[in-house]
Coordinates of C-alpha atoms in Angstrom, one line a residue:
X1 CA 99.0 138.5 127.7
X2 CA 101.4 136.0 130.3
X3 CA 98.2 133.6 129.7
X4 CA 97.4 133.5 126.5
X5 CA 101.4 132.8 125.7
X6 CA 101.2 130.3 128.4
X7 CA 98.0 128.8 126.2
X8 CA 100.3 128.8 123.0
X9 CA 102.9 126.7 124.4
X10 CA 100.6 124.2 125.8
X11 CA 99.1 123.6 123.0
X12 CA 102.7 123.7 121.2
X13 CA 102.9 120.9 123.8
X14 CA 99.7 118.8 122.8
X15 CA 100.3 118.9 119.4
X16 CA 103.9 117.6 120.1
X17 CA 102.4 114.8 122.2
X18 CA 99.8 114.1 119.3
X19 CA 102.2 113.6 116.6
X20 CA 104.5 111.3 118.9
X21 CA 101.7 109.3 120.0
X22 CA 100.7 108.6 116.4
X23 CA 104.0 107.7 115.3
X24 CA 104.0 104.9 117.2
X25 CA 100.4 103.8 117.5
X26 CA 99.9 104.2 114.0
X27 CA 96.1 104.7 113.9
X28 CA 94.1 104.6 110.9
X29 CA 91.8 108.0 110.9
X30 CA 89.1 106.3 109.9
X31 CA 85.9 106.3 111.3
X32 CA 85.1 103.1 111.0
X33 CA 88.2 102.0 113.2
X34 CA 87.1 101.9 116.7
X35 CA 90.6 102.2 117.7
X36 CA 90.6 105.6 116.2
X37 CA 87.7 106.8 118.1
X38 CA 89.0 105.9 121.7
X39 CA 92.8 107.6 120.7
X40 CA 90.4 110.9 119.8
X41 CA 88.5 110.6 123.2
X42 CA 92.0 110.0 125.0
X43 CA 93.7 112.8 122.9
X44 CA 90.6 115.1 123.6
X45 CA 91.0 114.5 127.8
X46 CA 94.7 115.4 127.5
X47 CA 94.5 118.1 125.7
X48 CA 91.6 119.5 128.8
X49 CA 94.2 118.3 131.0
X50 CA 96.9 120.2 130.1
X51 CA 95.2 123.5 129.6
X52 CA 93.9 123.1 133.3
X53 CA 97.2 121.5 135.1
X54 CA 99.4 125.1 134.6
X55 CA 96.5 127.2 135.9
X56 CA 96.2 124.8 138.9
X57 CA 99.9 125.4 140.3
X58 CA 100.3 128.6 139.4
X59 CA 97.0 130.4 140.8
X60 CA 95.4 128.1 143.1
X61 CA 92.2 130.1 143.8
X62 CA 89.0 128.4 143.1
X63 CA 87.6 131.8 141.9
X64 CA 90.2 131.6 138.7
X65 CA 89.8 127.8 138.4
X66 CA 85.9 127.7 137.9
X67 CA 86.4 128.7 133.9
X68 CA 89.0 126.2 133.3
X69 CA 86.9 123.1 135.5
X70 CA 83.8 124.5 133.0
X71 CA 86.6 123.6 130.1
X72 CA 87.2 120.9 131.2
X73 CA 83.9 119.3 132.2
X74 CA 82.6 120.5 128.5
X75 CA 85.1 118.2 126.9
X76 CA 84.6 115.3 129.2
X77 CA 80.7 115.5 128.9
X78 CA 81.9 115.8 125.1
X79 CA 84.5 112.2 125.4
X80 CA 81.2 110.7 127.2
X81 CA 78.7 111.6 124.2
X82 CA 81.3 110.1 121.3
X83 CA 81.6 107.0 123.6
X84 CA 78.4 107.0 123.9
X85 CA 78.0 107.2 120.4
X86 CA 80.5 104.7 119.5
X87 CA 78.6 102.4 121.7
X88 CA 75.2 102.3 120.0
X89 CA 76.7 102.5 116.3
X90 CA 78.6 99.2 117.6
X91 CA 75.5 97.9 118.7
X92 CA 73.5 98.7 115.6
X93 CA 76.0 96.8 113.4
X94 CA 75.6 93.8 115.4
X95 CA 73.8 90.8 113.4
X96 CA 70.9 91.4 115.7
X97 CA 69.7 94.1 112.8
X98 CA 71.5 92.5 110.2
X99 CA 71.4 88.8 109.9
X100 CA 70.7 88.7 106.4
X101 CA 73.4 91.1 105.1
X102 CA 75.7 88.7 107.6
X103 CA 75.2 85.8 105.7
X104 CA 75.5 87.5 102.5
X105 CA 79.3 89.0 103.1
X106 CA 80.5 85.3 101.0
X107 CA 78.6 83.8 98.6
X108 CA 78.5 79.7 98.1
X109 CA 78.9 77.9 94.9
X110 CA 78.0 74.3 94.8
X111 CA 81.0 71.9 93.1
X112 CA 82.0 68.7 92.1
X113 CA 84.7 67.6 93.9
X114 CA 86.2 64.6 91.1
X115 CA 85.8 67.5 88.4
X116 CA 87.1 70.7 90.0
X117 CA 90.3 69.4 92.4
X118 CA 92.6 67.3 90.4
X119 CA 94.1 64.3 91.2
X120 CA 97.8 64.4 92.0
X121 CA 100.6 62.2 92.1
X122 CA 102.3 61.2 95.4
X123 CA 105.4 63.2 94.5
X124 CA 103.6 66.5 94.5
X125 CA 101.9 65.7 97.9
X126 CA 103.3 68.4 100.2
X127 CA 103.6 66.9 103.4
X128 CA 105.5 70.1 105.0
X129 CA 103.0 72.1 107.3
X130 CA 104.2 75.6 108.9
X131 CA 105.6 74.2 112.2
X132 CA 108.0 71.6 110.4
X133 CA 108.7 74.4 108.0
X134 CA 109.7 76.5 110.8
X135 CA 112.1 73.4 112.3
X136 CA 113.3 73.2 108.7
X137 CA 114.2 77.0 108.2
X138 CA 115.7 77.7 111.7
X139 CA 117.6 74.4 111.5
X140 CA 118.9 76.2 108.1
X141 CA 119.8 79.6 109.6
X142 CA 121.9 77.6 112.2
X143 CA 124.4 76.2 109.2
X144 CA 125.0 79.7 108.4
X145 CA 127.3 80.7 110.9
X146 CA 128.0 84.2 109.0
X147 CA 124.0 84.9 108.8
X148 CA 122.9 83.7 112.3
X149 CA 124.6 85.7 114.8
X150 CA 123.7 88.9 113.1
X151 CA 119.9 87.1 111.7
X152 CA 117.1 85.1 112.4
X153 CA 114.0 83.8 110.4
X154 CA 110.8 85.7 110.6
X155 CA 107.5 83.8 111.8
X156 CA 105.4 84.4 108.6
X157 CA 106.2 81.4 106.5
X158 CA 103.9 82.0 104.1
X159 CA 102.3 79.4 101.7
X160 CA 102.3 80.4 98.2
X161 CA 102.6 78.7 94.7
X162 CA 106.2 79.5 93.3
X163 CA 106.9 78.2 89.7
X164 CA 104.3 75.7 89.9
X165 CA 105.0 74.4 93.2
X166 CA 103.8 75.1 97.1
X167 CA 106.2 76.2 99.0
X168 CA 106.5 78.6 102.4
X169 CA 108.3 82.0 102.5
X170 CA 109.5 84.2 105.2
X171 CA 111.8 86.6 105.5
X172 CA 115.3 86.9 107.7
X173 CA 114.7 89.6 110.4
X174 CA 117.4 91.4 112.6
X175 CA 118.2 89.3 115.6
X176 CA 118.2 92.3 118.2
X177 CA 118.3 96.3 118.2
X178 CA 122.1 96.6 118.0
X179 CA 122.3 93.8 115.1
X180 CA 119.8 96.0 113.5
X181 CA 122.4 99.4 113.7
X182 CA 124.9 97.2 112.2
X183 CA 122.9 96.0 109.4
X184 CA 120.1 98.7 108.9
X185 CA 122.4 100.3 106.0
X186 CA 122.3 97.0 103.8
X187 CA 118.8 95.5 104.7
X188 CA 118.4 92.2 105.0
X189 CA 119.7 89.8 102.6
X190 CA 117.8 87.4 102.2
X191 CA 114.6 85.0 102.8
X192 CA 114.0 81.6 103.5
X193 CA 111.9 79.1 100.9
X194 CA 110.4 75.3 102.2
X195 CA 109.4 73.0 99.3
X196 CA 106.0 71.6 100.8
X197 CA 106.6 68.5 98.6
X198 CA 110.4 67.6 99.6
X199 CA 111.2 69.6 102.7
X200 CA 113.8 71.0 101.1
X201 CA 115.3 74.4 102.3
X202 CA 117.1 77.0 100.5
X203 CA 118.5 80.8 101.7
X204 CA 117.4 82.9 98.6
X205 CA 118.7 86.3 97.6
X206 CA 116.6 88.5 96.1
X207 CA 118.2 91.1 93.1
X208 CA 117.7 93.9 95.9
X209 CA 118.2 93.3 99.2
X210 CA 115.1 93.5 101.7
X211 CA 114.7 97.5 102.8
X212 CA 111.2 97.3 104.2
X213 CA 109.9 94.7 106.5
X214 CA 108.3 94.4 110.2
X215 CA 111.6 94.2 111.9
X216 CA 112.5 97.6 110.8
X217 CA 112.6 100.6 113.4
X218 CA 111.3 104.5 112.3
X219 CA 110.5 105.0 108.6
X220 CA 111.4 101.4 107.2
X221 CA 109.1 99.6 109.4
X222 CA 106.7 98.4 106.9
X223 CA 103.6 99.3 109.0
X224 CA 104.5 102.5 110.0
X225 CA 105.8 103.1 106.2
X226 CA 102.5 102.5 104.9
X227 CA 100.3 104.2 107.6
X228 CA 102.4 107.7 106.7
X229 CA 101.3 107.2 103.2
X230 CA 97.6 105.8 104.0
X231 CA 97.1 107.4 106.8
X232 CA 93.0 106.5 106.2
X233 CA 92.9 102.9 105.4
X234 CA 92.4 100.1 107.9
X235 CA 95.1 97.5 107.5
X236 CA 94.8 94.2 107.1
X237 CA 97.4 91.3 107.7
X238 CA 100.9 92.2 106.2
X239 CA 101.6 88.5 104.3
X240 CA 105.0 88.4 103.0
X241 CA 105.0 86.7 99.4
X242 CA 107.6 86.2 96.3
X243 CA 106.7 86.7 92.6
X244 CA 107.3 84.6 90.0
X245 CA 111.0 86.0 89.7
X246 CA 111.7 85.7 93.0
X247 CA 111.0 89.8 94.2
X248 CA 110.0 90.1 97.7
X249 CA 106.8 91.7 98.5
X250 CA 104.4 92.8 101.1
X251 CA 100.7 92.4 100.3
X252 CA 98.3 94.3 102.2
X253 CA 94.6 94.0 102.5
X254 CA 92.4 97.4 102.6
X255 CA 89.2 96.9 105.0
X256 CA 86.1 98.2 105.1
X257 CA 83.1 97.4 107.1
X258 CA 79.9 97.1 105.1
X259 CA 77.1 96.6 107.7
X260 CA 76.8 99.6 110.2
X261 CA 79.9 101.9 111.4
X262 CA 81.9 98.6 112.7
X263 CA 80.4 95.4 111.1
X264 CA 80.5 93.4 108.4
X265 CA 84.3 93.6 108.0
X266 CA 85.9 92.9 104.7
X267 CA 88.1 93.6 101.7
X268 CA 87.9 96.9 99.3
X269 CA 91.3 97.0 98.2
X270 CA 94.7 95.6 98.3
X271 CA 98.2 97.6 99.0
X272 CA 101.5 96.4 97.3
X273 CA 104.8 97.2 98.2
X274 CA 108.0 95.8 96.5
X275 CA 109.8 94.9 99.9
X276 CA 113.2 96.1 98.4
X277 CA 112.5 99.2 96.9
X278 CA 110.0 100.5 98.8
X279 CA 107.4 101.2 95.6
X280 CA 103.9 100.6 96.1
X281 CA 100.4 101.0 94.8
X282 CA 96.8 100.6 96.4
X283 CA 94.8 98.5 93.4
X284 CA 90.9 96.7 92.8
X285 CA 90.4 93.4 94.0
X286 CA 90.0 92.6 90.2
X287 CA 93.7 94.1 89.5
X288 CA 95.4 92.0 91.7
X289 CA 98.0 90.2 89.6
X290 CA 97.4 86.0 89.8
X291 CA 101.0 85.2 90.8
X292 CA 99.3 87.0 94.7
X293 CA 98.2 84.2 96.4
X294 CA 96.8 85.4 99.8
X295 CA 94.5 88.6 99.9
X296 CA 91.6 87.8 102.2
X297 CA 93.3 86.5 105.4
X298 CA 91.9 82.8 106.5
X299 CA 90.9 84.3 109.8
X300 CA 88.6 86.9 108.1
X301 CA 87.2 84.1 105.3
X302 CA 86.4 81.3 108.4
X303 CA 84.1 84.6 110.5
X304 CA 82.3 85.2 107.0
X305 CA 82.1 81.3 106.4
X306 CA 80.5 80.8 110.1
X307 CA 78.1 84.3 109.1
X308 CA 77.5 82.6 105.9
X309 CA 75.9 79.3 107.9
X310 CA 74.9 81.0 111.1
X311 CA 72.6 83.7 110.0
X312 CA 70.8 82.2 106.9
X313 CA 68.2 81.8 108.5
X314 CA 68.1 85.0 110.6
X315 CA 69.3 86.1 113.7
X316 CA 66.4 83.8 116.4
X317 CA 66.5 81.0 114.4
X318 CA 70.3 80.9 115.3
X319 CA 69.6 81.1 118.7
X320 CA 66.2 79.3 119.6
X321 CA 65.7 76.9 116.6
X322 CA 68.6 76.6 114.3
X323 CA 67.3 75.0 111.7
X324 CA 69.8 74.5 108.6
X325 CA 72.4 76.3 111.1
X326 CA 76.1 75.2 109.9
X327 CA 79.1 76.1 111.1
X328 CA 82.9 75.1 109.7
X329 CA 84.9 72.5 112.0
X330 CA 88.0 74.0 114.0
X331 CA 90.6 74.0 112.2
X332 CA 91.5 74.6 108.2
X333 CA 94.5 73.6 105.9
X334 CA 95.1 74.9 102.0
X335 CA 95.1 73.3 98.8
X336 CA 97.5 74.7 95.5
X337 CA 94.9 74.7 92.6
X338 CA 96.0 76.0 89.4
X339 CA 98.1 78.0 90.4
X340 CA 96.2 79.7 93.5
X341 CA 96.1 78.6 96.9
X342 CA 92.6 77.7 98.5
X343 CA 91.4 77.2 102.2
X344 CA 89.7 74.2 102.6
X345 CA 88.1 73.5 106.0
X346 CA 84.8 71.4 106.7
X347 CA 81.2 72.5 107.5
X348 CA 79.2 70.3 109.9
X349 CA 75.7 71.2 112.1
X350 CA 75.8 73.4 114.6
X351 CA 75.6 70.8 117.5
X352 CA 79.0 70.0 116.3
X353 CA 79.0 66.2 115.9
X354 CA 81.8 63.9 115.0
X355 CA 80.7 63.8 111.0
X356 CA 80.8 66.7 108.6
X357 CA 78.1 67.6 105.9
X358 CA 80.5 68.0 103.3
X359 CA 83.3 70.7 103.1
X360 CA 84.3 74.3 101.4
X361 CA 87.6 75.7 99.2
X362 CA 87.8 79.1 99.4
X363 CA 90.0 81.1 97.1
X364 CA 92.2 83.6 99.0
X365 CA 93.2 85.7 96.6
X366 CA 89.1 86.2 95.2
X367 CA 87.0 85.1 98.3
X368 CA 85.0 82.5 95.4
X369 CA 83.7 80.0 97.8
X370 CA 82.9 76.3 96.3
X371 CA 80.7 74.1 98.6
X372 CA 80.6 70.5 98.3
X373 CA 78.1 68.3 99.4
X374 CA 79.9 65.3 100.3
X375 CA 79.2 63.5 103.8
X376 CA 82.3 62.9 105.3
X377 CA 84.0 62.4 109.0
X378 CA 85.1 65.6 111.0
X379 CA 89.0 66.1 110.4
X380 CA 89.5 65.5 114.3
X381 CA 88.1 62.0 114.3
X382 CA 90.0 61.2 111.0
X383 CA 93.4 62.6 113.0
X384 CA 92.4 60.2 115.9
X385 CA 91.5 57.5 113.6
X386 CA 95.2 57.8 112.2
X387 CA 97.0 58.4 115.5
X388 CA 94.8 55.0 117.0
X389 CA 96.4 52.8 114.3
X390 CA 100.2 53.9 115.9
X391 CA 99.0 54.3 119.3
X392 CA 101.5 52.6 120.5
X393 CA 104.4 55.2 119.2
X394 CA 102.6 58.1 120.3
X395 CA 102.6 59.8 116.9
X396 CA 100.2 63.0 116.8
X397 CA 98.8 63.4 113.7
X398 CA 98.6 67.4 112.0
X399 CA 95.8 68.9 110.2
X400 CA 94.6 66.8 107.0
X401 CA 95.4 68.0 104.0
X402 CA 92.3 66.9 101.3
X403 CA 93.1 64.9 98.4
X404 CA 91.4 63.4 95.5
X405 CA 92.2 60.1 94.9
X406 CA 90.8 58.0 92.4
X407 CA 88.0 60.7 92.2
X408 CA 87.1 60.2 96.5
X409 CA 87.8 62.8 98.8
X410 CA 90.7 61.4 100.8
X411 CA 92.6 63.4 104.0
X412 CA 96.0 62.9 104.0
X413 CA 98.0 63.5 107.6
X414 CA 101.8 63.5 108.6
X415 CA 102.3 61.4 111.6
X416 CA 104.9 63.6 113.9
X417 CA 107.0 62.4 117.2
X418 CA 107.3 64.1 120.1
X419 CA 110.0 65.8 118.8
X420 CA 108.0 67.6 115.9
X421 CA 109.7 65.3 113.5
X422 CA 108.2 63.9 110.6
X423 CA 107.8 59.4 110.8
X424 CA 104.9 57.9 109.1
X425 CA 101.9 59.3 106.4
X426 CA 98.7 58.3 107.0
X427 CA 95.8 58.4 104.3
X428 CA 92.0 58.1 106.1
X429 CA 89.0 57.5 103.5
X430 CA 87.1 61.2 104.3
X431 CA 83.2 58.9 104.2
X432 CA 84.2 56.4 106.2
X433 CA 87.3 57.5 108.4
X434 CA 87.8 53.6 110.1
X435 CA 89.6 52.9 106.5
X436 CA 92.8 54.0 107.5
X437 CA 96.4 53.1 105.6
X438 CA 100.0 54.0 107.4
X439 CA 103.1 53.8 105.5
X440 CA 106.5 55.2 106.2
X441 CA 106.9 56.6 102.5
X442 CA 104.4 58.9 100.9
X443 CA 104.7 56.4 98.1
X444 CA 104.3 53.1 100.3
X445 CA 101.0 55.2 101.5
X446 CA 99.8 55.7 98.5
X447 CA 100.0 52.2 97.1
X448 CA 98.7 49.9 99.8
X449 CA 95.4 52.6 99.7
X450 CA 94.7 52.4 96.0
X451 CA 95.3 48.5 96.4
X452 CA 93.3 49.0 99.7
X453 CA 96.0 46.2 101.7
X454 CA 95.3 43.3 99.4
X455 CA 98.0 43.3 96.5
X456 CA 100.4 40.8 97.6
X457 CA 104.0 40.4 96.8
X458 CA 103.6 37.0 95.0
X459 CA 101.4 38.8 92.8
X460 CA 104.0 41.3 92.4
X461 CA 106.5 39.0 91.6
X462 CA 104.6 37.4 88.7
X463 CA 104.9 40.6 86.8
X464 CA 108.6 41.8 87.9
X465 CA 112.5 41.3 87.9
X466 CA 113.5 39.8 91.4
X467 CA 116.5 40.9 93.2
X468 CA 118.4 39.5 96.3
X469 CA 120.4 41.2 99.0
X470 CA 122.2 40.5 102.3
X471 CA 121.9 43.1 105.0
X472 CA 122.2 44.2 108.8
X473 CA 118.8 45.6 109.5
X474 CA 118.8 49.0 110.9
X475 CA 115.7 49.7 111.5
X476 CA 112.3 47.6 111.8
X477 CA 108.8 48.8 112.1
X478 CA 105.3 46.8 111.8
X479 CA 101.6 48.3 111.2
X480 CA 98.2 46.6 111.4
X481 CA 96.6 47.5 108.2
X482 CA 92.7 46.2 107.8
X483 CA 93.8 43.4 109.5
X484 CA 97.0 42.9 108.0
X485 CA 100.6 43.1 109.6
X486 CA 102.9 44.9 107.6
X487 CA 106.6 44.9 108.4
X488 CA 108.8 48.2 107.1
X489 CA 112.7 47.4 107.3
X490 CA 115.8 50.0 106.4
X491 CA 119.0 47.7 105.9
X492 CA 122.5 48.5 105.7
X493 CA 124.0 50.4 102.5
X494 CA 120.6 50.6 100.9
X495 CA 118.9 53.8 100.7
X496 CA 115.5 52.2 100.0
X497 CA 112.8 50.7 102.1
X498 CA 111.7 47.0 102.2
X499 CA 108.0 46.1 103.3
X500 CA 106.7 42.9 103.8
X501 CA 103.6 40.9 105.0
X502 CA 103.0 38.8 107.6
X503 CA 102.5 36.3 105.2
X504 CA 105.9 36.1 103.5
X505 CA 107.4 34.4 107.1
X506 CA 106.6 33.3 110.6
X507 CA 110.2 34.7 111.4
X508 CA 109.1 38.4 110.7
X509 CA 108.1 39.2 114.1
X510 CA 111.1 38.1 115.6
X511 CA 113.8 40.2 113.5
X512 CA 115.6 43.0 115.3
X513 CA 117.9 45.9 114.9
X514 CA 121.1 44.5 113.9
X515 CA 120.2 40.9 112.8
X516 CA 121.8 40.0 109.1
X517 CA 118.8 39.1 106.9
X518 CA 119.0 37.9 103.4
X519 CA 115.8 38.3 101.2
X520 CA 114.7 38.2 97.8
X521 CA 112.6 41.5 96.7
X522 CA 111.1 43.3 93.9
X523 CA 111.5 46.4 92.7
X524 CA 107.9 48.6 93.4
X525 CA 109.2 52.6 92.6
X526 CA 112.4 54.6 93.3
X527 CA 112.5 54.0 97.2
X528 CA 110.3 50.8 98.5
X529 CA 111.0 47.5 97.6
X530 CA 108.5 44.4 98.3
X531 CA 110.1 41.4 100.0
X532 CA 109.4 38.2 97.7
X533 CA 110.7 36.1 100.2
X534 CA 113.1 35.6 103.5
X535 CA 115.5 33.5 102.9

């Protein structure tokens, strides 16, 4: 009778242990989640242990432990087999057995790249990439002096199209475990927004403050909120986006593997919850509304892309031959299309060479994959093409962003100092990356590209109003373009910037910071004016 109620309370006690354990780990019971077969095996040992421990110091005669050690050896022997188990499904799902069903998880369209991506003008380039948006939030939260001791931006910084327009979202999150007592009762109140396009930041407040979010603790946590009400699915990325009226949201994606027990992951379903009022609902692919931009994370569509051009032509052939092996380049940036936001990263051979066979955009929100067979130069040696034409500042270029212009595929690269900051643009021709154009001004860019360095300002001048002014120069920078020396000059009370050539005077390169200058110039668009002449 005094064992059996001893039994009762120890497994009072495992069960306790059990339910703790999972409120923090937060373990899908799923058995395709290999996570969730190792906390069974671990749960399963304890359990053995704690039945045997209480028999241990309280008889200590090997006669009376020989039942319990049976016990417990049963349910190791049992932890061994499941592992054992685990192991082989995990082996059987590798693309050893499945090459073919590897390469089918995305399918490839072929495209035309002057047809399906649109040509844009050089005011809706967005030249703001996630670490200057970061800069650009924090730098924001810091001018809020009622906001930042209590507050800090959240890491996600999300690209999505709002109204038309790419920008980056992320939520505030509490700045600490006491700031989040203080606060917990209100939620947070707002989230951050980036312009891509203009760099410009603004704090927005949602209709509802934020109640749900990853820096909550206990029920509000948005993981652990979710998990309690699907406690079966495997989870996905949590990617924090606004709708079109400005209501936070978490999107989640439901995965599944489809090759084996543990391959062949991908999308089934998607979970949304309203960030604020803590509503949600798990809905079809099909059903997700087209104002959700992200769905499959880029990390998941680059493993299906690399599947996609690994395995095509099975398993040994990716090994020993590799014939027609592909794989996609290193790194991957995003285009706004009409209205949804699309990976774009390029494909080259497998021996990884400095060109690329053409490139892929991959819709994120429907995993519809659009190949393009365009020859073109790996986006590393286009980035070291554009930093070698401003060696000399030490500028490092980011990832290229791929335009169309006048119907070429064309990557387009801030220049950034050591500092993170934003100096020069740099536009590199995709099929031949040597034809590279640096300009201080997205527009200035723009223009000496299309005109490929060869308009000249007496050309200009023949079709425009000339103007004349009389400045201290503030600033003076020159670039090599194709040959040509370009000179880039700020002046004193004028917001715009003046460019010349080399050939408008033999006094160019000897101008400096702080020397009075008086020129005659033309007007070219709202901020860069050509220098006519030096007066």
């Amino acid at each position: 009778m005094k064992n059996s109620k001893g039994n009762i309370i120890t497994a009072i006690i495992w069960v306790v242990l059990i339910l703790i354990s999972y409120y923090f780990l937060l373990v899908p019971i799923n058995i395709q989640s290999v996570g969730f077969w190792a906390y069974f095996c671990i749960m399963l040992l304890l359990g053995a242990g704690l039945f045997l421990l209480p028999q241990v110091a309280v008889n200590g005669k090997k006669i009376t432990l020989k039942k319990e050690l049976q016990v417990w050896s049963y349910l190791l022997r049992a932890s061994m087999l499941i592992i054992a188990a685990v192991g082989i499904m995990a082996i059987y799902s590798m693309p050893l057995f499945h090459a073919h069903r590897y390469a089918t998880l995305i399918d490839k369209q072929e495209g035309n790249f002057a047809e399906d991506v649109a040509e844009i003008a050089f005011n809706q380039v967005p030249t703001v990439d996630r670490d200057t948006a970061q800069r650009l939030g924090d730098r924001k939260m810091g001018e809020i002096v009622e906001l930042v001791s209590q507050f800090s931006v959240a890491s996600d910084y999300t690209q999505i199209n709002y109204q038309g327009k790419p920008v980056r979202v992320s939520p505030l999150e509490y700045a600490g475990f006491f700031k989040w007592l203080n606060n917990k009762q209100a939620g947070l109140p707002n989230y951050i927004m980036v312009d891509m396009i203009n760099g410009k930041v603004t704090l927005e407040k949602p209709k509802q403050a934020i109640m749900y979010s990853e820096s909550e603790r206990f029920g509000r946590n948005v993981e652990r909120y979710l998990r309690l009400n699907y406690m079966n699915d495997i989870f996905g990325n949590f990617s924090f986006e606004v709708d079109e009226e400005g209501t936070p949201y978490w999107i989640i994606a439901v995965l599944e593997k489809k090759i084996g027990l543990f391959g062949g992951t991908d999308v089934k379903e998607v979970i949304m919850l309203n960030a604020s009022t803590g509503e949600h609902q798990k809905i079809g692919i099909e059903e997700v509304p087209t104002w959700v931009d992200t769905v499959f994370e880029s990390e998941l569509v680059i493993e299906q892309v690399n599947y996609n051009g690994k395995y095509q032509g099975g398993f040994w052939n990716s090994i020993v031959g590799q014939r027609g092996v592909l794989a996609s380049t290193d790194g991957y940036n995003y285009l706004a299309i009409n209205d949804d936001v699309y990976l774009y990263t390029g494909i080259t051979s497998v021996v990884r060479d400095e060109s690329n066979i053409g490139f892929i955009l991959v819709n994120l929100r429907t995993k519809a994959m659009t190949f393009y067979s365009i020859p073109s130069a790996e986006e590393y040696s286009a980035m070291e093409s554009a930093q070698g034409a401003v060696q000399e500042k030490g500028y490092v270029s980011t990832f290229p962003l791929l335009l169309n212009i006048n119907g070429k595929p064309t990557y387009f690269m801030s220049l950034k100092d050591n500092a993170g900051l934003i100096k020069m643009y740099a536009l590199v021709d995709a099929e031949d990356y040597q034809k590279v154009i640096i300009g201080v001004t997205v527009e200035a860019t723009f223009e000496m590209f299309t005109n490929k360095g060869t308009a000249t300002t007496e050309k200009v001048s023949e079709l425009k109003e000339q103007f004349e002014v009389i400045a201290k120069i503030t600033d003076i920078q020159n670039l090599v373009i194709e040959g040509n020396t370009y000179y880039y000059i700020l002046l004193e009370g004028q917001e715009d910037v003046f460019t010349a050539n080399i050939t408008q005077s033999e006094r160019l390169p000897f101008l400096k910071i702080g020397d009075t200058i008086s020129v005659k110039y033309v007007e070219e668009k709202e901020t860069v004016n050509s220098i006519v002449k030096l007066l």
